[in-house]
XYZ file of C-alpha atoms in Angstrom:
577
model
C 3.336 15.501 24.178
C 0.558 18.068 23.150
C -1.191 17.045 20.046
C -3.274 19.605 17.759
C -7.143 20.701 17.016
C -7.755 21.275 13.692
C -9.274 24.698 13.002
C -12.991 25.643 13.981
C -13.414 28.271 11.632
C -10.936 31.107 9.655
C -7.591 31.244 8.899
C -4.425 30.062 10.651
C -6.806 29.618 13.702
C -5.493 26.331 15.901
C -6.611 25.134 18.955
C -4.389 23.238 21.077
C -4.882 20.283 23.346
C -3.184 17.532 25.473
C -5.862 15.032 23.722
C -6.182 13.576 20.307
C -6.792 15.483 17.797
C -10.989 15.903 16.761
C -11.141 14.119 13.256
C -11.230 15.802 10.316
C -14.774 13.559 9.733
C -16.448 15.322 12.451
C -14.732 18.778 11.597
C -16.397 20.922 9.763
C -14.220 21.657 6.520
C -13.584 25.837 6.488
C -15.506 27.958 4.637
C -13.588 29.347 1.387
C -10.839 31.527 2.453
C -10.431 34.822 0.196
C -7.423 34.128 -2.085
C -7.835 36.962 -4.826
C -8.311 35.091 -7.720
C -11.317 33.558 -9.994
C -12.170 30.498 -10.724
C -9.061 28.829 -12.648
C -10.861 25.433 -13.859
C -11.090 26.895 -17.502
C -7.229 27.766 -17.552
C -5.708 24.678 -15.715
C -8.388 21.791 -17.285
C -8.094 20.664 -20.423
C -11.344 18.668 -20.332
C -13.820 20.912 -17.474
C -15.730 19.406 -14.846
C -18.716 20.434 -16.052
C -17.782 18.329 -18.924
C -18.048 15.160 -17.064
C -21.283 16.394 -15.575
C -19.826 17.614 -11.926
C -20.679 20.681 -10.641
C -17.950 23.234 -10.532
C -17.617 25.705 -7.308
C -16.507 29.337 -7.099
C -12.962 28.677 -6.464
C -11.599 25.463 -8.275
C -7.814 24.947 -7.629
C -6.280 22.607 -10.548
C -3.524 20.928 -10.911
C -1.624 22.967 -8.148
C 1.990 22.319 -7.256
C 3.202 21.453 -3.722
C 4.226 24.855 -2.523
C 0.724 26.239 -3.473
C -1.445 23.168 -1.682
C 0.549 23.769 1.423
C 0.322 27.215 1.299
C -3.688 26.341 0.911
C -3.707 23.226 3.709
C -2.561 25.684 6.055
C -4.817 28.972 5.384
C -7.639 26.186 5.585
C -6.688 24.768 8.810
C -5.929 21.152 7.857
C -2.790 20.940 9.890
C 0.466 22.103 10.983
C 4.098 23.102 9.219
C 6.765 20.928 10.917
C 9.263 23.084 12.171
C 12.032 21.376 9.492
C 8.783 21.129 6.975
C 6.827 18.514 7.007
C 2.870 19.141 6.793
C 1.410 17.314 9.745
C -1.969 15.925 9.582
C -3.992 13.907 11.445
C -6.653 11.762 9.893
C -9.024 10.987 12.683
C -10.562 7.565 13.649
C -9.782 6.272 9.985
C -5.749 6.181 10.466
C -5.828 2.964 7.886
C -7.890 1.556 4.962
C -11.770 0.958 5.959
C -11.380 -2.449 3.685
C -15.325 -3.682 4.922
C -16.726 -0.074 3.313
C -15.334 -1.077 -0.269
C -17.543 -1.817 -2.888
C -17.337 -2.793 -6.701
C -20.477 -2.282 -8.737
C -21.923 -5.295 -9.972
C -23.306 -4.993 -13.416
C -22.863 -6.175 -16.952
C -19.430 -5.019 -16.868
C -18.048 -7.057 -13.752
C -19.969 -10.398 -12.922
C -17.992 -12.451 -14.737
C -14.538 -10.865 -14.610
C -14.326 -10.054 -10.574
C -13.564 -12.699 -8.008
C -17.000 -11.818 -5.948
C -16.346 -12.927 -2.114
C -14.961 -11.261 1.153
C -12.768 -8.780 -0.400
C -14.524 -7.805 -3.336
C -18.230 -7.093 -2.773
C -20.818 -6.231 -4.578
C -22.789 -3.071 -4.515
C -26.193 -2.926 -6.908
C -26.331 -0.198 -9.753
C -29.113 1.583 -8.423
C -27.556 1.882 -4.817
C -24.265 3.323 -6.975
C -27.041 5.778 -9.027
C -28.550 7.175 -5.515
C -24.392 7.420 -3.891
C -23.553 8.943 -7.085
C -26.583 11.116 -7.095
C -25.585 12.383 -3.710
C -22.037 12.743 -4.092
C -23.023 15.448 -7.007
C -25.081 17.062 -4.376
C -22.405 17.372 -2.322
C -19.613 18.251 -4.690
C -22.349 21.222 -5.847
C -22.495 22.582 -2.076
C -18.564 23.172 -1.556
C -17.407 26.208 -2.023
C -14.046 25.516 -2.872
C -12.484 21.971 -4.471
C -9.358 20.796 -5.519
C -8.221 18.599 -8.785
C -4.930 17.093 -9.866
C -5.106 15.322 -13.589
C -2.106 12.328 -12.421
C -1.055 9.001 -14.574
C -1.494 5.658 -12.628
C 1.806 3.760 -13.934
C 5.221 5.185 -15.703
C 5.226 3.667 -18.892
C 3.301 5.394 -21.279
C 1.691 2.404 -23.486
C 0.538 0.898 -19.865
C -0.645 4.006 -17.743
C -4.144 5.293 -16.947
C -5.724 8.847 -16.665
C -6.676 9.353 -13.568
C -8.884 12.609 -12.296
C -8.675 12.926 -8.552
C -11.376 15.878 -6.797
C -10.737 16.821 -3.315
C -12.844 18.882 -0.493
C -9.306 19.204 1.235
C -5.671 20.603 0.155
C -3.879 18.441 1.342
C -5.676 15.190 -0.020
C -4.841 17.014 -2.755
C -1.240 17.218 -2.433
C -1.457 13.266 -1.158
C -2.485 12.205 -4.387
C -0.545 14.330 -6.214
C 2.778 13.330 -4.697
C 1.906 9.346 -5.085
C 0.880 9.429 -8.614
C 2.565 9.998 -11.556
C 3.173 13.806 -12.814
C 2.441 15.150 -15.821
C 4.067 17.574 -17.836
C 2.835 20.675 -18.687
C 2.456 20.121 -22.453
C 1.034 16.475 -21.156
C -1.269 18.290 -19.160
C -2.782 20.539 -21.812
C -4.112 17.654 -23.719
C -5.080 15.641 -20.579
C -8.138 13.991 -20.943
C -9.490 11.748 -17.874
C -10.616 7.986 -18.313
C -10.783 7.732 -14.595
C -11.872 10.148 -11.961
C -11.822 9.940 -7.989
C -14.074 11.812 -5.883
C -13.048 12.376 -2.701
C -15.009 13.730 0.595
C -14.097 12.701 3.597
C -17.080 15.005 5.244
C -19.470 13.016 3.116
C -22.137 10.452 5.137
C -23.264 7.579 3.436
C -26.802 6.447 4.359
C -26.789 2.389 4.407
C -30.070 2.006 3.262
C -29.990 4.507 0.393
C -26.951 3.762 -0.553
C -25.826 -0.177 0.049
C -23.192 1.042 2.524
C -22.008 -1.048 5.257
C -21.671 2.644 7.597
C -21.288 5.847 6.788
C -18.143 5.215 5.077
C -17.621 4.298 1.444
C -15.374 3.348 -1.143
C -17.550 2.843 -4.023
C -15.989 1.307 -7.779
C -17.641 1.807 -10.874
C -15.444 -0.167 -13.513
C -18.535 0.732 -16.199
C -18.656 4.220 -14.875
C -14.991 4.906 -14.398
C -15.551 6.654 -11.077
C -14.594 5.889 -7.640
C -16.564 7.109 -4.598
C -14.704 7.944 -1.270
C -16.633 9.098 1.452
C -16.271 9.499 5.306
C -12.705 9.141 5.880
C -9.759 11.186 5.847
C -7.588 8.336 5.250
C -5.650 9.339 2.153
C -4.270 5.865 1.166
C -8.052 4.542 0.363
C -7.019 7.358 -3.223
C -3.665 5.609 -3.610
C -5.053 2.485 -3.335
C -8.234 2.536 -5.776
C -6.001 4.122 -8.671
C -3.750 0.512 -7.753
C -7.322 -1.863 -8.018
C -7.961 0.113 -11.107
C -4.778 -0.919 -12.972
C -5.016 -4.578 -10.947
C -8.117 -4.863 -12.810
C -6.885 -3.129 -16.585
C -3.776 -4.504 -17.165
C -4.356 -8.496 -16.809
C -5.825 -8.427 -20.001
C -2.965 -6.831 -21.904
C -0.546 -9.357 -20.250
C 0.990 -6.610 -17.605
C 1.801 -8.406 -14.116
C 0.558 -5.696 -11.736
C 2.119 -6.043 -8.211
C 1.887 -4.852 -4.606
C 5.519 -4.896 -4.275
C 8.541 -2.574 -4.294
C 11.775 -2.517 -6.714
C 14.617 -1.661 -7.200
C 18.033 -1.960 -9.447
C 21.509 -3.578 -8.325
C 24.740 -2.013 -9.792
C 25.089 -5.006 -11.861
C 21.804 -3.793 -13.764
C 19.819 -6.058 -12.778
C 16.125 -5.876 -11.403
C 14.790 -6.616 -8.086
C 11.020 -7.407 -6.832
C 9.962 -6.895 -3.378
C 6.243 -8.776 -2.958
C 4.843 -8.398 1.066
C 2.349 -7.314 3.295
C 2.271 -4.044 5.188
C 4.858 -4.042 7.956
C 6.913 -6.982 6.786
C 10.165 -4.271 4.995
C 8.978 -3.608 0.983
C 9.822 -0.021 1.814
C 12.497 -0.671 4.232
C 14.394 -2.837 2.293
C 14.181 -1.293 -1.084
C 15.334 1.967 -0.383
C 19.322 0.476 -0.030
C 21.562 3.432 -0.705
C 23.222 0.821 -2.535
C 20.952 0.361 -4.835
C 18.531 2.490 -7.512
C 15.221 2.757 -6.332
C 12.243 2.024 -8.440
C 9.663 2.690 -6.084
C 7.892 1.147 -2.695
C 4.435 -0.461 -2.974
C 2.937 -0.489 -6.504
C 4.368 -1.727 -9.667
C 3.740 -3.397 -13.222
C 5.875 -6.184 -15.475
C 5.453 -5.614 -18.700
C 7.250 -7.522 -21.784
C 10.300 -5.197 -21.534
C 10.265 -3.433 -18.097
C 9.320 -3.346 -14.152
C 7.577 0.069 -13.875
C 6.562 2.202 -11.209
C 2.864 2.899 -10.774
C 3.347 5.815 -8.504
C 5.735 8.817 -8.138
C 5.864 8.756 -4.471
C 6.219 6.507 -1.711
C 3.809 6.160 1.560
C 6.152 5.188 4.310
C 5.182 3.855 7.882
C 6.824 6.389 9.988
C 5.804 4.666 13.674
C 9.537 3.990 15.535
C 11.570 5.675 12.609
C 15.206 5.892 13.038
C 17.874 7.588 11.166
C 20.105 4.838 12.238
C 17.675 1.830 10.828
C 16.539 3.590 7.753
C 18.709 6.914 6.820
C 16.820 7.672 3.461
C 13.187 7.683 4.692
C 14.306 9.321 7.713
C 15.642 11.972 5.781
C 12.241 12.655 4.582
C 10.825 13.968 7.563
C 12.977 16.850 7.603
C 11.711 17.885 4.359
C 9.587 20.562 2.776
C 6.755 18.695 0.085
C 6.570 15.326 2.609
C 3.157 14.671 4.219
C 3.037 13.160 7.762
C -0.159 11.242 8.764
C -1.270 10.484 12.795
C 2.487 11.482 13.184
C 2.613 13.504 16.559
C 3.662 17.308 16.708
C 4.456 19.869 19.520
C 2.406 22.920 18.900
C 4.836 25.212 20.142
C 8.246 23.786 19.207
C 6.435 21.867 15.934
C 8.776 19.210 16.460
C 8.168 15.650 15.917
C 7.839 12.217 17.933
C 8.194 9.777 15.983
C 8.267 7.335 18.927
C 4.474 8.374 19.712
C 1.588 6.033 18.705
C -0.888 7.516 21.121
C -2.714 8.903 17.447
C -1.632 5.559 15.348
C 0.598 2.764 14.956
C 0.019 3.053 11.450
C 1.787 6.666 11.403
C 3.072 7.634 7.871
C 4.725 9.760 5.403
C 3.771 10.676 1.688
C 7.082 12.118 -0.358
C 7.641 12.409 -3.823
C 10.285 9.485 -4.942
C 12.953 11.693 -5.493
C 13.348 12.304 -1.916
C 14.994 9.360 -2.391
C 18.766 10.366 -3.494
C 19.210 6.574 -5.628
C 15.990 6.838 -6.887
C 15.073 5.776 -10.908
C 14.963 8.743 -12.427
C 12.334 6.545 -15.276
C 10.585 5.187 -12.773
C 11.232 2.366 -14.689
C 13.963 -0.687 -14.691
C 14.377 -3.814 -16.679
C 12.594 -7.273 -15.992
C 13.632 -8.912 -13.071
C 16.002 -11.455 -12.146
C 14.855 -11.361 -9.042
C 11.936 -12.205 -6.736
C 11.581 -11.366 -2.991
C 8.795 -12.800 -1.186
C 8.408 -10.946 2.324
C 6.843 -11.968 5.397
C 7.071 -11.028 9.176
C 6.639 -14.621 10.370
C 5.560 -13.841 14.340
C 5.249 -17.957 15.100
C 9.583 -17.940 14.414
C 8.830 -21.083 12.068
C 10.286 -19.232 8.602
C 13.921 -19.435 8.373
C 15.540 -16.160 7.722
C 16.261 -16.670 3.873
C 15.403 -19.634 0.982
C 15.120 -20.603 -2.475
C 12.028 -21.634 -4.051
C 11.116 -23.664 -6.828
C 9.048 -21.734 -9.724
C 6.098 -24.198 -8.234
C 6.705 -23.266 -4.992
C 6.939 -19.167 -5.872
C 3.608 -19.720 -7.122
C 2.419 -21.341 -3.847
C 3.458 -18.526 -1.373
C 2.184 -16.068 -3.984
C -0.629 -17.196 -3.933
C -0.582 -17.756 0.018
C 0.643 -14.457 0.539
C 1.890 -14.816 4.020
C 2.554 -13.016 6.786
C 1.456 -13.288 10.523
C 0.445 -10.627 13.365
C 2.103 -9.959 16.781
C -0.170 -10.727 19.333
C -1.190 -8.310 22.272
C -2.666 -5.847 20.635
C -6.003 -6.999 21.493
C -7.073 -8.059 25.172
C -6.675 -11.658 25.266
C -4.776 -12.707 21.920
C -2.122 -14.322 23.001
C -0.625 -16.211 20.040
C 0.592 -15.092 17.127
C -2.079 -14.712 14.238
C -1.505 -16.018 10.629
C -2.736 -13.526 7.928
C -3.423 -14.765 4.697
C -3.669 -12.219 2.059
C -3.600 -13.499 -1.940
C -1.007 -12.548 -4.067
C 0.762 -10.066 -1.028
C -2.357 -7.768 -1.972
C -6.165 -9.296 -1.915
C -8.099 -6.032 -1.129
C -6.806 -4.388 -4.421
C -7.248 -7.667 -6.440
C -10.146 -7.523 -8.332
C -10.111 -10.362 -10.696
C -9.787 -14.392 -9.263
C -5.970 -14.640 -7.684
C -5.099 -17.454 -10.607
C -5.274 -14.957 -12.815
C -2.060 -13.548 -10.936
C -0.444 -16.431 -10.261
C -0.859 -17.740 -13.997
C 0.711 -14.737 -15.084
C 3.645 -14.581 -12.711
C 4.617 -18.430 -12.967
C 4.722 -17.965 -17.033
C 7.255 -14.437 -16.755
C 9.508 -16.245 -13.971
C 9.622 -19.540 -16.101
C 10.390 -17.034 -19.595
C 12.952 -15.045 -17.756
C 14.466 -17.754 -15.846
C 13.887 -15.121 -12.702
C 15.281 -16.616 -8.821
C 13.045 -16.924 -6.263
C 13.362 -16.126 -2.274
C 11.537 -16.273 0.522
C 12.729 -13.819 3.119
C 11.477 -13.863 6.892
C 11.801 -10.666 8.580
C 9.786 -11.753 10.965
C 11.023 -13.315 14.759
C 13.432 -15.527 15.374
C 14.334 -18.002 18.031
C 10.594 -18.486 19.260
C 7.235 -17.049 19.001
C 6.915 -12.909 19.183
C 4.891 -13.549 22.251
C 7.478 -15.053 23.860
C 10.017 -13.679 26.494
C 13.039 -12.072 25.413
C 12.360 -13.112 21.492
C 13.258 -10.581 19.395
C 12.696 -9.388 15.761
C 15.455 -10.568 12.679
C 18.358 -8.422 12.541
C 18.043 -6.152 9.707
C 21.999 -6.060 9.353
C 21.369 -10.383 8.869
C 18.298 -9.668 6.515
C 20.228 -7.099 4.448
C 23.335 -9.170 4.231
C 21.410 -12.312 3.159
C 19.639 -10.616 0.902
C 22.807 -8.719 -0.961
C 24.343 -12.368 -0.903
C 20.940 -13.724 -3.375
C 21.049 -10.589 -5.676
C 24.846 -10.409 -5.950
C 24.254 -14.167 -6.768
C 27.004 -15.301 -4.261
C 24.337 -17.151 -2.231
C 23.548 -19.498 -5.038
C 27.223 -21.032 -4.560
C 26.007 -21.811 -0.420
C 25.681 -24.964 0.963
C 21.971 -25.718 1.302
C 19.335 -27.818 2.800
C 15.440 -29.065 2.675
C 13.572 -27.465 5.160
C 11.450 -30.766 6.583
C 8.169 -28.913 6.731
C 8.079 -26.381 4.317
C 10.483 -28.007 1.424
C 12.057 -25.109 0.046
C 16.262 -24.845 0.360
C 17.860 -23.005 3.127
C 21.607 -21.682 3.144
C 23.491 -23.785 6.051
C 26.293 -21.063 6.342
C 26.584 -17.672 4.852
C 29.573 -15.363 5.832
C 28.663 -12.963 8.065
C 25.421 -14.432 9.608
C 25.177 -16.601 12.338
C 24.744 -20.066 10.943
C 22.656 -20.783 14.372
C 20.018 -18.381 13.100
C 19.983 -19.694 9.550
C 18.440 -22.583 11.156
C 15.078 -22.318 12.902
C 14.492 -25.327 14.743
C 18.232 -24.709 16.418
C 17.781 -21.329 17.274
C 14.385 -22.171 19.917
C 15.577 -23.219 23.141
C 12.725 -25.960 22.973
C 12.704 -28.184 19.663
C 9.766 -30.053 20.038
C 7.780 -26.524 20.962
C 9.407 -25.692 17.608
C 7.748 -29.038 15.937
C 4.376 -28.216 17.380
C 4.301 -24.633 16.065
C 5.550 -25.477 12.643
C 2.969 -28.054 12.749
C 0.222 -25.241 13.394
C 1.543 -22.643 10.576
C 2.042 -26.389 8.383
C -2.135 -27.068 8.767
C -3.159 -23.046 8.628
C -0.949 -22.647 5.080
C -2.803 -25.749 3.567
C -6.494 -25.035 5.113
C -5.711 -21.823 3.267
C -4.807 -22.649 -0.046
C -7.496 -25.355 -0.203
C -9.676 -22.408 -2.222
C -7.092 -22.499 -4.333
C -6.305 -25.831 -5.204
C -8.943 -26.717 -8.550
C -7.158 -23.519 -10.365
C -3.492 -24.517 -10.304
C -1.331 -27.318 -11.901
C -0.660 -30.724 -9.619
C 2.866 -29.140 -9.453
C 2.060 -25.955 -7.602
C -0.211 -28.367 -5.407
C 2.823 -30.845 -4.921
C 4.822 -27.366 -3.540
C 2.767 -27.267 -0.529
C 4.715 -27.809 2.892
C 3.974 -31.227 5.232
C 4.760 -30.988 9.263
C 7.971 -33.010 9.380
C 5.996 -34.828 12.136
C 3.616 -36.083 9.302
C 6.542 -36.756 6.548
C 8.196 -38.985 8.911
C-alpha cells in the first residue's frame, strides 16, 4: 500500500510514494503559513515566554484546541486526514523512545537522590548550559511555535505544571491530548513549574553538548526544563512529564506507577503494572468496567489517579473483534495515528501494515473511551495486576502472590521478547525492567518497592501475577501460540470479582507463588504449565533458565530489601528437590 511524503514546501502540498515516508528529522519544517492573525502569546499566556527567558516568534499559537491544531498540522504539511478522521503521521526513523539519548543533569540537586547507572545518566551542567544555550538559538529562529500549559496528574494537591513548546502542530496536539486539561479560568492563572521544549529538527553536537548522537532528551530537575531534540517521536513528551512526577512525588508519599486502572462495578479499584506489549491498555479498557486510564498513574492516601488525560495505544494488528473500544478510536476525529499506514487516495487505513513500525500507535483523549472515569480518579486499590508476556511458556496463566513476593516481581519487572526479530536470535529473550518502568525511574527502585509493599500491607490489597504471554512451549516454537485473551479476561474477572480466591490452588515448584488448579470456564490443562508442553523435561530445563536469569537479576537488588522479599525468590524445582 502507498505510503505518504510529507510536504516540501507550502500548503496542502503532498507528495506521494510507494516507499516510506522521508522523516520528519530530515524534513525541513514549513515556513509560516499566512493565517491572518497576530501574535496571540499575550492573550492565551498567563505567564509569557519571554518571561521565562525564551524567545517568542511572530506567530505563537497557545493553548489551541484540537480542531484548530489539526486544522494547523495539515496547512503545515505534517500529515494526512484519515478518511473517517484520524490525523496520520509518520515519525521517521525514531518510531519509539531513543532511551540511550536521555540524560539527567548531574548537579547539586540530583547526586544523591538519582539512582546513577544504565538508565539514568548523567550529563555535566556546563554541557546542559551550551544544549540549553542552543536550544534558545533555535527556538529564536522559528517562525512559528506552538504551546499548551497541561497538568501532569488529576488530583489537584498532587499535579504538576507543565509548559510544553513545539516546532510542530501536531506534537502539539500529542501532548495536549495525553496530559491533563485545564480549564479556562485554570488557565488564566496558569503559571508553569515545568516546561518542555520540543524540536525534533534540532541536532545535537556530541562534543558540545554531552550527547550520545544527535538526539537528546536532556533533564534539568534544578532547572525545571526538559530538552528534546532530533526525534519526532512524540512519546519521549509523554514520558518526561511521567519521570518528572516519578521523581516529585516519592517524597510526599505518592506511589507513582507505569500501570493502567480501572474500577469494577462493585467499586472497587484495579492496578494494571507491565511492560509495553504485555495488555495494560488492552486489558483495562473492559467495557465492563470504568476506565481510569492506560499507562501512567499515582496512589495517594485516598485515591488511584490518572496522570494523563489520554491514552497512547499500540495500534500494530488492531481488531475490532479483540479490542472494540480502542478500535473505535481510529474512526475518530481528535485521535492521532503514529507509523500507522494510509492510502493517499482512498486515506484509508492498514492497520495490518508494519512496513513503517511495529510499534504503530494512537494518541486519543480518554473519553474516547465510552466507560471512562469521568475524575480521572478512583479509590485505592484492592487490587494488583502484575503483567508479563512470558515468551519461554514457563509463567502459568494466572497466580497469587504473597505481599513478599509482589515486591519481588515488582521489583523484577518481568517480561520477555519473541525472538526472530533479529537475524540469528533464536530463543526467547528475558527483559528485565525495575518496577514495570526503569527508564522513567529516577530515584533507586527500593524507593518504589518500599513504598508499594507498605500501601498493599495498609490496605490489605491482593496480588496477581498474570501471563499473557505463550503457552504450551516457547514462542519460537512450532505451532505455539499466544494466551487466549477470552482465558486471560475470564481469569482475571474471576480475581477481581473475588470468586477465584474460593479455587483450589497449588505451589508452583519453581517459582512458589499459588496457581488455581481449575477455574470454570478455562481449560484446567492450560492452568498448568508443565502439562500443557508436549515435552516436560524441555519444560524443566527452560524454567530452570528463566529460574537462574530472575535471580542473577535481582542480585542488585538484594542489600536494599528485607530477608523476606529475598526468601520470595523462585528455586528450579530441579534444585528444590
Amino acid at each position: 500500500m502507498p505510503t505518504t511524503h510529507y510536504a516540501q514546501s507550502g500548503i496542502n502540498a503532498f507528495v506521494f510514494a510507494k516507499r516510506r515516508p522521508r522523516s520528519p528529522e530530515t524534513t525541513p519544517v514549513p515556513q509560516a503559513a499566512q493565517h491572518g492573525r497576530p501574535n496571540v502569546s499575550d492573550s492565551r499566556l498567563n505567564v509569557p515566554l519571554s518571561q521565562q527567558g525564551f524567545p517568542e516568534p511572530a506567530e505563537l499559537f497557545a493553548n489551541l484546541g484540537t480542531a484548530p491544531l489539526v486544522e494547523h498540522a495539515v496547512r503545515n504539511g505534517e500529515g494526512l486526514l484519515a478518511a473517517e478522521g484520524p490525523f496520520v503521521v509518520a515519525t521517521g526513523k525514531h518510531t519509539g523512545r531513543s532511551a540511550k539519548d536521555k540524560f539527567i543533569v548531574k548537579d547539586a540537586e540530583t547526586e544523591n537522590t538519582v539512582w546513577w547507572g544504565k538508565t539514568n545518566v548523567a550529563m555535566t551542567p556546563e554541557h546542559f548550559a551550551a544544549l540549553k544555550a542552543d536550544f534558545l538559538k533555535a527556538l529564536a529562529e522559528k517562525d512559528r511555535l506552538y504551546v499548551a500549559d497541561l497538568f501532569g496528574g488529576s488530583q489537584p494537591e498532587h499535579r504538576v505544571n507543565v509548559r510544553v513548546i513545539n516546532e510542530l502542530a501536531w506534537h502539539n496536539l500529542f501532548i495536549r491530548t495525553l496530559l491533563v486539561r485545564p480549564s479556562e479560568s485554570e488557565l488564566a492563572t496558569f503559571a508553569p513549574e515545568y516546561t518542555i521544549i520540543d524540536l525534533p529538527s534540532f541536532r545535537a553536537d556530541p562534543e558540545r553538548h554531552g550527547s550520545r548522537s544527535e538526539t537528546v532528551i536532556a533533564v534539568n530537575f534544578t532547572e525545571k526544563l526538559i530538552l528534546i531534540g532530533g526525534t519526532a517521536y512524540a512519546g519521549e513528551m509523554k514520558k518526561s512529564v511521567f519521570g518528572i512526577l516519578n521523581y516529585l512525588l516519592p517524597v510526599k508519599g505518592v506511589m507513582p506507577m507505569h500501570c493502567s486502572a480501572n474500577i469494577g462495578q462493585d467499586g472497587k479499584t484495579a492496578v494494571f503494572f507491565g511492560l509495553s506489549g504485555t495488555g495494560k491498555t488492552t486489558l483495562s479498557a473492559d467495557a465492563s468496567r470504568t476506565l481510569i486510564g492506560d499507562d501512567e498513574h499515582g496512589w495517594s492516601d485516598t485515591a488511584v489517579f490518572n496522570f494523563e488525560g489520554g491514552c497512547y495505544a499500540k495500534m500494530i494488528r488492531l481488531s475490532a473483534e479483540a479490542e472494540p473500544e480502542i478500535f473505535a478510536t481510529t474512526k475518530r476525529f481528535g485521535t492521532v495515528l503514529e507509523n500507522v499506514v494510509i492510502d493517499p487516495d482512498t486515506r484509508l487505513l492498514d492497520l495490518d501494515d508494519n512496513s513503517l513500525a511495529e510499534n504503530s500507535r494512537g494518541s486519543y483523549p480518554i473519553d474516547f473511551i465510552p466507560n471512562a472515569s469521568e475524575e480521572n480518579l478512583g479509590p485505592v486499590p484492592a487490587n494488583l495486576i502484575f503483567l508479563t508476556a512470558d515468551a519461554y511458556g514457563v509463567l502459568p496463566p494466572i497466580a497469587r502472590l504473597t505481599p513478599d513476593q509482589a515486591m519481588y516481581h515488582f521489583l523484577s519487572g518481568y517480561t520477555a521478547r519473541v525472538a526472530g526479530t533479529e537475524i540469528g536470535v533464536t530463543e526467547p529473550e528475558a527483559t528485565f525492567s525495575t518496577c514495570f518502568g526503569a527508564p522513567f525511574m529516577p530515584r533507586h527502585p527500593s524507593v518504589y518497592g518500599n513504598l508499594l509493599k507498605e500501601r498493599i500491607a495498609k490496605g490489605g490489597v491482593k496480588c496477581w501475577l498474570v501471563n499473557t504471554g505463550w503457552s504450551g512451549g516457547k514462542a519460537t516454537m512450532e505451532g505455539i501460540k499466544r494466551m487466549p485473551i477470552k482465558a486471560t479476561r475470564a481469569l482475571l474477572n474471576a480475581a477481581l470479582d473475588g470468586s477465584l480466591n474460593d479455587a483450589q490452588f497449588s505451589k508452583d515448584p519453581n517459582f512458589g507463588f499459588e496457581v488455581p488448579v481449575a477455574v470454570p470456564g478455562v481449560d484446567s490443562k492450560l492452568l498448568d504449565p508443565r502439562a500443557s508442553w508436549a515435552d516436560a523435561e524441555e519444560y524443566d530445563r527452560t524454567a530452570q533458565t528463566l529460574v537462574r536469569q530472575f535471580i542473577d537479576n535481582f542480585a542488585q537488588f538484594a542489600d536494599h530489601v528485607d530477608e523476606s522479599v529475598r526468601q520470595a525468590a523462585p528455586v528450579s524445582a530441579t534444585e528444590a528437590a
